[in-house]
Amino acid sequence: MDLRTLRYFCALVQEGHFGRAAAKLGIAQPPLSRQIQNLEQELDVALLHRIKKRFEVTPAGLLLYERARRLLDGADQAQTDVRRAGAGDLGRLSLGFVHSTAFTILPGIISRFRRAYPDVELELREMLHNNLVPALESGSVDAGLLRPPINSRLLQVSTLIREPFLVLVPVSHRLAGRKSVNLKQLADEPFVLFSRAGSPLIHSRVVEMCLRAGFTPSTVQYADQIHTVAGFVGAGMGVGIAPATVASFNFTGLKCLQITDRPAALPMALAWRTGNASMLLRNLTRIARTAANAWSPAEPPKP
Amino acid sequence: MDLRTLRYFCALVQEGHFGRAAAKLGIAQPPLSRQIQNLEQELDVALLHRIKKRFEVTPAGLLLYERARRLLDGADQAQTDVRRAGAGDLGRLSLGFVHSTAFTILPGIISRFRRAYPDVELELREMLHNNLVPALESGSVDAGLLRPPINSRLLQVSTLIREPFLVLVPVSHRLAGRKSVNLKQLADEPFVLFSRAGSPLIHSRVVEMCLRAGFTPSTVQYADQIHTVAGFVGAGMGVGIAPATVASFNFTGLKCLQITDRPAALPMALAWRTGNASMLLRNLTRIARTAANAWSPAEPPKP
DNA sequence: GAATCTAATACCCGGAAGGTATTGAGATGG
DNA sequence: CCATCTCAATACCTTCCGGGTATTAGATTC
């Protein structure tokens, strides 16, 4: 009992006529007659009540017809779904991300991906960097948004955006009126710094760029996240250095100034396991690059 | 995409190994490899991620596996169900019956049939004789329990039981002590008669047997149903003649006497449309005959 | 590096599915 | 009432697909 035979039987029941059913199926009438006979023989059931060169469908035949219809519909559906899954516009994709991406590149990726692939279930999981990397390696997460450097030979990394740093000063600060500033001008300022524990990468980058400018920042306060840093600076506790995303939040009480030293920007990357050929992933990386191109640090996330 | 191919693919996914899957399927390994390749080609989807002589199932493959499992299960189920339907122990059967059978042969048939064929939905429809016959002819009812004569060339009739008639007398009656009675002895009695309108067959039979015994029954009261007749007799309104089933009700105030004249018994038959080869119907007729053999007029219906 | 295991490839064979021609039984219409 | 038409079944042929065996190529293991 294969699907072709069932298709034949359904056509026959629908048409009520061997010749028309055969024509509809694109075959000749004798093969259809034989297939139906074989089916009846295989099931050992009279599906048709043949009476005077015509026939009516027996109750068993009617039952088979209903079941066969459902099976055929299911098979068609399965086929199209599998095709779609293979093309990457049906399925499930889990995307891990570190907290800071939620304010930069992630929203644009999500909305674009959802629009382009509404039938892909995009599972979003906020994770710490150090948990996300092994999750990617093990395959429990398909793709991850996180900051390089990523030291794993199993993962492929594609940098999406590079966020420049900005200097934050309270509105009352002597430098608040300027558009840009040289780091050396901040040598004697009290600093609100990203903490080593909460944001080790940014912490080291900020300290490093200050050292390169010739001074060690004198820390008045540590903070874990960008909002906290901005809040402290806005409260007049000191100056700060933060990724450019901070400008898009419109915090009150502070000004954002460009840095003439042009220290190395902070990259944000998409990472996935090497050899993952899934079209879902491929589509996500494409979408991510598109979103990255449309992203600008000073503006709120685009659709 | 036919069921065989899906079966192959499922086995492969389950075994995770071409050789073992092929062995399980009872075929050699090369044909299996080829079938899977053909399937991938037909769907234009990579179902397996082949990596170093081993493979893992892609998301699309996993989706196909799930769908295929369901389809295969559905096909198996359909096959067994259709076989059962063909054998007559799965399906739906409608049985029409006239009121009077509900106290005689019908209960035994129902309980036996339900026990023997629990998966056949037995649809019971009480109908008037004159509606039941055309319903049988049109096929809207598969079988009918009713009293001959049935004048329809389209229907086949099988008499199940023959109910003798009994005489009913009030307990205070002069004949109440006897076991049997000759009809002639009732010539001058007031009669409670089945009405011509409500029970034409019994009415005519009773009148006929009285005429044959040499008298016309003088009617004191008409009644439509057996309960009413028995009630009136029990109330002392007169004597009556009724089918033997009356004895099984244990009405108070009356006695049931056999009739030495032995008038023709009242038949009850099963009827169905000629040429209906349904196994459901065949099973029902067999059950009905069994139930009829076990039936006795004086006792309450047997299981 | 030899042995072994696994999937893929090459090639052959048999059977099943499809096609054409025909039959035979009913229905139809003049 | 007979000729014709219709429709499913039968007979027979052809083709192609599924399965088998033998072999190859690549990877792992001892």
PDB file of C-alpha atoms in Angstrom, chain B residues 144-283:
ATOM      1  CA  GLY B 144     -34.959  -3.481  10.214  1.00  0.00           C
ATOM      2  CA  LEU B 145     -36.827  -5.481  12.806  1.00  0.00           C
ATOM      3  CA  LEU B 146     -40.480  -5.595  11.888  1.00  0.00           C
ATOM      4  CA  ARG B 147     -43.427  -7.887  11.441  1.00  0.00           C
ATOM      5  CA  PRO B 148     -44.178  -9.629   8.190  1.00  0.00           C
ATOM      6  CA  PRO B 149     -45.830  -9.454   5.786  1.00  0.00           C
ATOM      7  CA  ILE B 150     -43.431  -7.036   4.130  1.00  0.00           C
ATOM      8  CA  ASN B 151     -44.441  -6.293   0.595  1.00  0.00           C
ATOM      9  CA  SER B 152     -41.300  -5.056  -1.069  1.00  0.00           C
ATOM     10  CA  ARG B 153     -39.391  -6.820  -3.781  1.00  0.00           C
ATOM     11  CA  LEU B 154     -36.230  -4.917  -2.862  1.00  0.00           C
ATOM     12  CA  LEU B 155     -36.030  -6.377   0.612  1.00  0.00           C
ATOM     13  CA  GLN B 156     -34.915  -9.710   1.874  1.00  0.00           C
ATOM     14  CA  VAL B 157     -36.734 -10.967   4.958  1.00  0.00           C
ATOM     15  CA  SER B 158     -35.736 -13.506   7.524  1.00  0.00           C
ATOM     16  CA  THR B 159     -38.234 -14.488  10.193  1.00  0.00           C
ATOM     17  CA  LEU B 160     -36.534 -14.630  13.577  1.00  0.00           C
ATOM     18  CA  ILE B 161     -39.194 -15.683  16.028  1.00  0.00           C
ATOM     19  CA  ARG B 162     -42.850 -16.677  16.047  1.00  0.00           C
ATOM     20  CA  GLU B 163     -44.763 -15.405  19.023  1.00  0.00           C
ATOM     21  CA  PRO B 164     -47.799 -17.435  19.976  1.00  0.00           C
ATOM     22  CA  PHE B 165     -50.912 -15.647  21.195  1.00  0.00           C
ATOM     23  CA  LEU B 166     -52.165 -15.937  24.763  1.00  0.00           C
ATOM     24  CA  VAL B 167     -55.537 -15.214  26.284  1.00  0.00           C
ATOM     25  CA  LEU B 168     -55.616 -12.683  29.103  1.00  0.00           C
ATOM     26  CA  VAL B 169     -58.240 -12.870  31.788  1.00  0.00           C
ATOM     27  CA  PRO B 170     -58.640 -10.963  35.046  1.00  0.00           C
ATOM     28  CA  VAL B 171     -57.600 -12.952  38.122  1.00  0.00           C
ATOM     29  CA  SER B 172     -61.223 -12.925  39.278  1.00  0.00           C
ATOM     30  CA  HIS B 173     -62.423 -14.472  36.038  1.00  0.00           C
ATOM     31  CA  ARG B 174     -64.074 -17.863  35.983  1.00  0.00           C
ATOM     32  CA  LEU B 175     -61.317 -19.206  33.694  1.00  0.00           C
ATOM     33  CA  ALA B 176     -58.461 -17.723  35.729  1.00  0.00           C
ATOM     34  CA  GLY B 177     -57.591 -21.037  37.288  1.00  0.00           C
ATOM     35  CA  ARG B 178     -57.010 -22.865  34.012  1.00  0.00           C
ATOM     36  CA  LYS B 179     -53.777 -23.300  32.165  1.00  0.00           C
ATOM     37  CA  SER B 180     -55.248 -23.255  28.721  1.00  0.00           C
ATOM     38  CA  VAL B 181     -58.496 -22.350  27.119  1.00  0.00           C
ATOM     39  CA  ASN B 182     -60.381 -22.877  23.893  1.00  0.00           C
ATOM     40  CA  LEU B 183     -61.252 -19.703  22.022  1.00  0.00           C
ATOM     41  CA  LYS B 184     -64.870 -20.755  21.708  1.00  0.00           C
ATOM     42  CA  GLN B 185     -65.144 -20.464  25.484  1.00  0.00           C
ATOM     43  CA  LEU B 186     -64.653 -16.705  25.107  1.00  0.00           C
ATOM     44  CA  ALA B 187     -67.494 -16.243  22.630  1.00  0.00           C
ATOM     45  CA  ASP B 188     -69.683 -14.308  25.046  1.00  0.00           C
ATOM     46  CA  GLU B 189     -66.915 -12.416  26.859  1.00  0.00           C
ATOM     47  CA  PRO B 190     -66.415  -8.661  26.533  1.00  0.00           C
ATOM     48  CA  PHE B 191     -63.093  -8.108  24.707  1.00  0.00           C
ATOM     49  CA  VAL B 192     -60.284  -5.604  25.161  1.00  0.00           C
ATOM     50  CA  LEU B 193     -58.976  -5.484  21.578  1.00  0.00           C
ATOM     51  CA  PHE B 194     -55.886  -4.095  19.897  1.00  0.00           C
ATOM     52  CA  SER B 195     -57.153  -1.174  17.839  1.00  0.00           C
ATOM     53  CA  ARG B 196     -57.170  -1.378  14.072  1.00  0.00           C
ATOM     54  CA  ALA B 197     -55.417   1.959  13.825  1.00  0.00           C
ATOM     55  CA  GLY B 198     -52.622   1.335  16.328  1.00  0.00           C
ATOM     56  CA  SER B 199     -51.884  -2.358  15.709  1.00  0.00           C
ATOM     57  CA  PRO B 200     -53.615  -3.330  12.489  1.00  0.00           C
ATOM     58  CA  LEU B 201     -51.789  -6.630  12.172  1.00  0.00           C
ATOM     59  CA  ILE B 202     -52.610  -7.927  15.637  1.00  0.00           C
ATOM     60  CA  HIS B 203     -56.134  -6.564  15.405  1.00  0.00           C
ATOM     61  CA  SER B 204     -56.864  -8.472  12.251  1.00  0.00           C
ATOM     62  CA  ARG B 205     -55.215 -11.638  13.532  1.00  0.00           C
ATOM     63  CA  VAL B 206     -57.248 -11.612  16.728  1.00  0.00           C
ATOM     64  CA  VAL B 207     -60.509 -10.909  14.966  1.00  0.00           C
ATOM     65  CA  GLU B 208     -59.690 -13.570  12.414  1.00  0.00           C
ATOM     66  CA  MET B 209     -58.931 -16.255  15.004  1.00  0.00           C
ATOM     67  CA  CYS B 210     -62.180 -15.474  16.810  1.00  0.00           C
ATOM     68  CA  LEU B 211     -64.123 -15.706  13.573  1.00  0.00           C
ATOM     69  CA  ARG B 212     -62.444 -18.995  12.864  1.00  0.00           C
ATOM     70  CA  ALA B 213     -63.543 -20.139  16.341  1.00  0.00           C
ATOM     71  CA  GLY B 214     -67.080 -19.253  15.401  1.00  0.00           C
ATOM     72  CA  PHE B 215     -67.787 -15.856  16.928  1.00  0.00           C
ATOM     73  CA  THR B 216     -67.240 -12.158  16.521  1.00  0.00           C
ATOM     74  CA  PRO B 217     -65.566 -10.644  19.586  1.00  0.00           C
ATOM     75  CA  SER B 218     -67.730  -8.033  21.259  1.00  0.00           C
ATOM     76  CA  THR B 219     -65.419  -5.172  21.931  1.00  0.00           C
ATOM     77  CA  VAL B 220     -65.706  -3.315  25.209  1.00  0.00           C
ATOM     78  CA  GLN B 221     -62.516  -1.295  24.756  1.00  0.00           C
ATOM     79  CA  TYR B 222     -59.793  -0.674  22.185  1.00  0.00           C
ATOM     80  CA  ALA B 223     -56.135  -0.135  23.059  1.00  0.00           C
ATOM     81  CA  ASP B 224     -53.079   0.638  20.941  1.00  0.00           C
ATOM     82  CA  GLN B 225     -50.340  -1.159  22.806  1.00  0.00           C
ATOM     83  CA  ILE B 226     -49.828  -4.356  24.695  1.00  0.00           C
ATOM     84  CA  HIS B 227     -49.355  -2.581  28.020  1.00  0.00           C
ATOM     85  CA  THR B 228     -52.673  -0.850  27.665  1.00  0.00           C
ATOM     86  CA  VAL B 229     -54.495  -4.037  26.755  1.00  0.00           C
ATOM     87  CA  ALA B 230     -52.993  -5.815  29.765  1.00  0.00           C
ATOM     88  CA  GLY B 231     -53.839  -2.900  32.013  1.00  0.00           C
ATOM     89  CA  PHE B 232     -57.483  -2.884  30.962  1.00  0.00           C
ATOM     90  CA  VAL B 233     -57.777  -6.657  31.383  1.00  0.00           C
ATOM     91  CA  GLY B 234     -56.084  -6.430  34.760  1.00  0.00           C
ATOM     92  CA  ALA B 235     -58.661  -3.819  35.720  1.00  0.00           C
ATOM     93  CA  GLY B 236     -61.355  -6.351  35.016  1.00  0.00           C
ATOM     94  CA  MET B 237     -62.788  -4.660  31.945  1.00  0.00           C
ATOM     95  CA  GLY B 238     -62.806  -7.859  29.916  1.00  0.00           C
ATOM     96  CA  VAL B 239     -60.633 -10.541  28.390  1.00  0.00           C
ATOM     97  CA  GLY B 240     -57.955 -10.053  25.779  1.00  0.00           C
ATOM     98  CA  ILE B 241     -55.720 -11.825  23.303  1.00  0.00           C
ATOM     99  CA  ALA B 242     -52.108 -10.720  23.019  1.00  0.00           C
ATOM    100  CA  PRO B 243     -48.702 -11.925  21.834  1.00  0.00           C
ATOM    101  CA  ALA B 244     -46.934 -14.156  24.345  1.00  0.00           C
ATOM    102  CA  THR B 245     -44.492 -11.453  25.321  1.00  0.00           C
ATOM    103  CA  VAL B 246     -47.200 -10.181  27.612  1.00  0.00           C
ATOM    104  CA  ALA B 247     -46.404 -13.030  30.008  1.00  0.00           C
ATOM    105  CA  SER B 248     -42.905 -11.713  30.623  1.00  0.00           C
ATOM    106  CA  PHE B 249     -44.132  -8.404  32.044  1.00  0.00           C
ATOM    107  CA  ASN B 250     -45.704  -9.861  35.202  1.00  0.00           C
ATOM    108  CA  PHE B 251     -48.718  -7.584  35.093  1.00  0.00           C
ATOM    109  CA  THR B 252     -50.791  -7.765  38.243  1.00  0.00           C
ATOM    110  CA  GLY B 253     -54.476  -8.605  38.240  1.00  0.00           C
ATOM    111  CA  LEU B 254     -54.463 -10.869  35.213  1.00  0.00           C
ATOM    112  CA  LYS B 255     -53.630 -14.395  34.171  1.00  0.00           C
ATOM    113  CA  CYS B 256     -52.205 -15.590  30.833  1.00  0.00           C
ATOM    114  CA  LEU B 257     -53.688 -18.748  29.336  1.00  0.00           C
ATOM    115  CA  GLN B 258     -52.528 -20.796  26.406  1.00  0.00           C
ATOM    116  CA  ILE B 259     -54.896 -21.243  23.509  1.00  0.00           C
ATOM    117  CA  THR B 260     -55.731 -24.812  22.618  1.00  0.00           C
ATOM    118  CA  ASP B 261     -56.806 -23.757  19.111  1.00  0.00           C
ATOM    119  CA  ARG B 262     -53.149 -22.924  18.436  1.00  0.00           C
ATOM    120  CA  PRO B 263     -53.783 -19.995  16.132  1.00  0.00           C
ATOM    121  CA  ALA B 264     -50.978 -18.934  13.781  1.00  0.00           C
ATOM    122  CA  ALA B 265     -48.185 -17.321  15.745  1.00  0.00           C
ATOM    123  CA  LEU B 266     -47.102 -13.747  15.126  1.00  0.00           C
ATOM    124  CA  PRO B 267     -43.791 -13.599  13.268  1.00  0.00           C
ATOM    125  CA  MET B 268     -41.027 -11.040  13.828  1.00  0.00           C
ATOM    126  CA  ALA B 269     -38.453 -10.688  11.097  1.00  0.00           C
ATOM    127  CA  LEU B 270     -35.205  -9.018  10.161  1.00  0.00           C
ATOM    128  CA  ALA B 271     -35.251  -7.318   6.778  1.00  0.00           C
ATOM    129  CA  TRP B 272     -32.511  -5.744   4.645  1.00  0.00           C
ATOM    130  CA  ARG B 273     -32.002  -4.612   1.147  1.00  0.00           C
ATOM    131  CA  THR B 274     -31.316  -7.373  -1.342  1.00  0.00           C
ATOM    132  CA  GLY B 275     -27.735  -7.287  -2.551  1.00  0.00           C
ATOM    133  CA  ASN B 276     -26.306  -5.581   0.512  1.00  0.00           C
ATOM    134  CA  ALA B 277     -23.131  -7.598   0.889  1.00  0.00           C
ATOM    135  CA  SER B 278     -21.828  -5.682   3.885  1.00  0.00           C
ATOM    136  CA  MET B 279     -20.134  -7.872   6.431  1.00  0.00           C
ATOM    137  CA  LEU B 280     -21.619  -5.642   9.097  1.00  0.00           C
ATOM    138  CA  LEU B 281     -25.061  -6.695   7.972  1.00  0.00           C
ATOM    139  CA  ARG B 282     -24.061 -10.308   7.644  1.00  0.00           C
ATOM    140  CA  ASN B 283     -22.764 -10.273  11.198  1.00  0.00           C
TER     141      ASN B 283
END
